[in-house]
């Protein structure tokens, strides 16, 4: 289905039943990148997936992204669906910024927060000339589109990026969907626009951390794929400490945790409702020697 938010048609997929759970994917990804996770959540949650402007099947953005704007976008999607119960909000990569901003700006609507190998920017600063950055991103996307680059190379570039972001295996997405989304200049424009404003969104979130606390009683979980290396895993652990979150290292897993370890993502959302894994430990989860405060 499509819902109009801020004048932009957004592609939204809703499955399952129960309390709402919103899944938001990383830069340049699409709704179907959560496919392995949805069957694990749908028996317990109303699972909402949506494509941000310029991603998946959603129309291009009319304005540049911001932390507050993306937080309000999540709220607007829930409003459009008539879902007013507090939601579990799951953000992967750059969408971790958006999910955390939602929890801080809409605490009464947040049941829990799960950050899936989230982006981190500990000392982000707002870059100069944001309007020029926006214009440059749009110009670059227009030039690539005029040259036919998305149509010629977009699906192959998508497939390569997925292989790099995983510990093993290729892109499980259907070829038809990949071609439909990634052969268009729309997705290139969406990814370039979000990338151009990455530091500004990160800096805005740092400001929100100083002014807006996370909702009391809403559990926060940080999941880190160990394939990113020790330094990346350490930064994820530091993020969990800063947020007072539970921390889980998932191994073997790359940045695309929802593809490499969908069961770990589902358990982070479901908590006590999750089916009990075999053995004493979650499959693929490595607990650090000293646990951060929950």
XYZ file of C-alpha atoms in Angstrom:
294
model
C 0.000 0.000 0.000
C 0.984 3.660 -0.282
C 0.355 6.412 2.259
C 1.024 10.077 1.634
C 3.225 11.798 4.217
C 4.360 15.372 3.726
C 3.171 15.215 0.146
C 5.310 12.139 -0.640
C 3.781 8.707 -1.397
C 5.416 6.170 0.944
C 5.407 2.452 0.246
C 4.278 0.557 3.379
C 3.880 -3.171 4.049
C 1.933 -4.439 7.091
C 1.843 -8.064 8.249
C 0.950 -10.056 11.348
C -0.991 -9.051 14.425
C -0.444 -7.752 17.934
C 1.440 -4.707 19.214
C 3.134 -2.722 16.427
C 6.757 -3.140 15.432
C 8.357 -0.789 12.899
C 11.353 -1.960 10.849
C 13.475 0.674 9.096
C 16.421 -0.370 6.936
C 19.755 1.280 6.261
C 20.988 3.579 3.536
C 19.892 2.483 0.080
C 18.039 -0.603 1.316
C 14.406 -1.585 0.815
C 11.487 -3.113 2.646
C 12.277 -6.602 1.396
C 15.636 -6.602 3.171
C 13.687 -7.463 6.339
C 12.082 -10.525 4.719
C 13.953 -13.103 6.865
C 12.884 -11.363 10.090
C 9.187 -10.838 9.359
C 8.017 -14.483 9.665
C 9.608 -14.621 13.126
C 7.824 -11.476 14.301
C 4.452 -11.632 12.538
C 2.917 -14.264 14.864
C 3.481 -11.857 17.762
C 3.556 -8.335 16.299
C 1.921 -6.141 13.693
C 5.043 -5.690 11.580
C 5.290 -2.400 9.687
C 7.913 -1.914 7.003
C 8.175 1.279 5.002
C 10.512 2.754 2.427
C 11.868 6.186 3.193
C 11.619 8.731 0.344
C 13.736 7.681 -2.600
C 14.113 4.144 -1.252
C 12.345 0.993 -2.390
C 9.116 2.032 -4.076
C 8.594 5.354 -2.277
C 8.644 8.607 -4.215
C 11.642 10.965 -4.039
C 12.104 13.266 -1.068
C 10.867 16.840 -1.237
C 13.116 18.010 1.614
C 16.487 16.846 2.991
C 16.447 14.341 5.847
C 16.801 15.348 9.496
C 16.720 13.380 12.736
C 13.479 14.998 13.857
C 11.963 14.703 10.393
C 12.674 10.973 10.235
C 11.334 10.455 13.761
C 8.128 12.242 12.838
C 7.962 10.184 9.626
C 7.795 6.981 11.694
C 5.018 8.515 13.801
C 3.154 9.609 10.668
C 3.335 6.090 9.198
C 1.836 4.671 12.397
C -0.846 7.372 12.362
C -1.742 6.616 8.751
C -2.229 2.964 9.698
C -4.289 3.795 12.767
C -1.716 2.207 15.094
C -1.644 4.268 18.284
C -0.331 1.592 20.664
C 3.342 2.000 21.702
C 5.605 0.406 19.113
C 8.863 -1.472 19.091
C 11.074 0.567 16.760
C 13.940 -1.195 14.987
C 16.551 0.773 13.066
C 19.376 -0.685 10.989
C 22.530 1.279 10.157
C 21.633 4.940 9.459
C 18.031 4.194 10.442
C 19.367 3.616 13.950
C 19.666 7.416 14.137
C 16.018 7.722 13.103
C 14.768 5.064 15.512
C 16.592 6.603 18.466
C 15.278 10.055 17.537
C 11.747 8.625 17.465
C 12.185 7.170 20.956
C 13.404 10.524 22.281
C 10.803 12.681 20.550
C 7.861 10.286 20.915
C 8.511 8.534 24.235
C 4.856 7.719 24.909
C 4.686 5.886 21.584
C 7.839 3.817 22.165
C 7.561 0.327 23.642
C 11.184 -0.602 22.946
C 14.145 0.383 20.793
C 16.397 -2.022 18.897
C 19.484 -0.749 17.084
C 20.787 -3.223 14.508
C 24.469 -2.571 13.776
C 23.520 1.084 13.996
C 25.508 3.950 12.593
C 27.580 5.736 15.221
C 29.069 9.224 15.064
C 30.448 10.177 18.445
C 31.669 13.674 17.535
C 29.503 14.694 14.590
C 29.295 18.363 13.631
C 26.763 20.040 11.388
C 28.513 20.591 8.035
C 28.493 23.962 6.353
C 26.295 24.851 3.380
C 23.540 22.219 3.702
C 21.692 23.653 0.697
C 24.762 23.135 -1.467
C 25.041 19.568 -0.250
C 21.441 18.940 -1.205
C 21.924 20.500 -4.622
C 25.124 18.519 -5.227
C 23.459 15.218 -4.286
C 20.517 15.885 -6.590
C 22.781 17.013 -9.418
C 24.942 13.912 -9.105
C 21.862 11.668 -9.131
C 20.510 13.515 -12.164
C 23.771 13.150 -14.035
C 24.013 9.435 -13.275
C 20.404 8.969 -14.381
C 20.991 10.864 -17.624
C 23.965 8.619 -18.370
C 21.853 5.523 -17.777
C 24.048 4.301 -14.917
C 21.223 3.093 -12.617
C 19.577 1.093 -15.383
C 22.880 -0.431 -16.471
C 24.615 -1.016 -13.147
C 22.113 -0.435 -10.327
C 20.961 -4.034 -9.711
C 24.507 -5.399 -10.000
C 25.803 -2.742 -7.596
C 23.049 -3.656 -5.156
C 23.959 -7.351 -5.353
C 27.650 -6.575 -4.776
C 26.903 -4.350 -1.773
C 24.796 -7.077 -0.171
C 27.548 -9.667 -0.625
C 30.071 -7.327 0.997
C 27.745 -6.613 3.927
C 27.244 -10.288 4.815
C 29.459 -12.950 6.334
C 28.400 -15.417 3.692
C 25.898 -15.899 0.936
C 24.582 -13.547 -1.671
C 21.549 -11.343 -2.019
C 18.362 -13.306 -1.232
C 16.052 -10.643 -2.677
C 14.018 -11.635 -5.752
C 15.602 -10.473 -8.996
C 12.408 -8.792 -10.136
C 12.178 -6.599 -7.044
C 15.862 -5.695 -7.215
C 15.504 -4.648 -10.847
C 12.298 -2.710 -10.157
C 13.899 -0.650 -7.391
C 17.587 -0.389 -8.234
C 17.450 0.260 -11.948
C 15.896 3.673 -11.239
C 17.600 6.987 -10.570
C 15.089 7.500 -7.739
C 16.973 5.144 -5.416
C 20.341 6.636 -6.348
C 18.977 10.077 -5.534
C 17.558 8.894 -2.211
C 20.816 7.283 -1.124
C 22.963 10.236 -2.182
C 20.669 12.690 -0.390
C 20.767 10.741 2.878
C 24.521 10.312 2.618
C 25.005 14.039 2.004
C 23.203 14.849 5.264
C 24.586 11.985 7.351
C 26.736 14.190 9.580
C 23.959 16.746 10.070
C 21.507 14.047 11.161
C 24.106 12.523 13.493
C 24.885 15.919 15.044
C 21.179 16.622 15.538
C 20.800 13.295 17.338
C 23.697 14.139 19.655
C 21.826 17.303 20.580
C 18.659 15.323 21.262
C 20.600 13.062 23.627
C 21.390 16.074 25.769
C 17.820 17.412 25.840
C 15.471 14.464 25.426
C 15.897 11.323 27.561
C 14.932 7.911 26.329
C 11.540 6.776 27.642
C 11.696 5.241 31.091
C 10.804 1.572 31.114
C 11.301 1.057 27.368
C 14.090 -1.507 26.896
C 16.902 -0.622 24.512
C 19.044 -3.239 22.766
C 22.153 -2.749 20.640
C 23.083 -5.586 18.284
C 26.526 -5.638 16.690
C 27.776 -7.869 13.908
C 31.332 -8.913 14.726
C 32.385 -9.036 11.072
C 32.897 -5.272 11.285
C 36.042 -5.818 13.342
C 37.058 -5.170 16.921
C 37.007 -1.392 16.675
C 33.488 -1.376 15.225
C 32.266 -3.799 17.877
C 33.855 -1.623 20.581
C 32.048 1.443 19.241
C 28.773 -0.456 19.330
C 29.479 -1.462 22.938
C 30.212 2.172 23.799
C 26.907 3.157 22.199
C 25.078 0.646 24.381
C 26.743 2.062 27.490
C 25.809 5.618 26.496
C 22.178 4.559 26.053
C 21.987 2.258 29.080
C 21.170 -0.536 26.653
C 21.578 -4.268 26.555
C 24.423 -5.237 24.250
C 24.740 -8.328 22.083
C 27.569 -9.297 19.778
C 26.276 -11.509 16.979
C 28.726 -13.873 15.359
C 29.141 -14.785 12.622
C 27.341 -11.788 11.207
C 28.131 -8.800 9.045
C 26.563 -5.378 8.854
C 23.386 -6.815 7.327
C 22.387 -8.555 10.532
C 18.783 -9.004 9.457
C 20.016 -11.275 6.664
C 22.792 -13.049 8.585
C 21.018 -13.493 11.939
C 17.290 -12.769 11.649
C 16.567 -14.842 14.741
C 18.784 -12.581 16.868
C 16.911 -9.498 15.626
C 13.558 -11.124 16.346
C 14.604 -12.106 19.873
C 15.733 -8.565 20.589
C 12.248 -7.343 19.653
C 10.235 -10.062 21.355
C 12.209 -10.371 24.568
C 10.438 -12.774 26.937
C 7.954 -13.666 24.202
C 10.654 -15.063 21.934
C 10.755 -18.849 21.459
C 13.455 -20.310 23.686
C 16.627 -21.149 21.739
C 18.355 -24.480 22.080
C 21.135 -24.457 24.637
C 22.001 -21.807 27.166
C 22.913 -19.042 24.714
C 21.120 -17.390 21.822
C 22.423 -18.892 18.607
C 25.052 -16.567 17.242
C 25.080 -14.282 20.283
C 28.250 -13.712 22.216
C 27.889 -12.090 25.623
C 30.698 -9.726 26.683
C 32.522 -10.508 29.907
C 31.061 -7.446 31.633
C 27.455 -6.672 30.713
C 26.378 -3.031 30.277
C 23.605 -1.836 32.523
C 20.217 -2.974 31.229
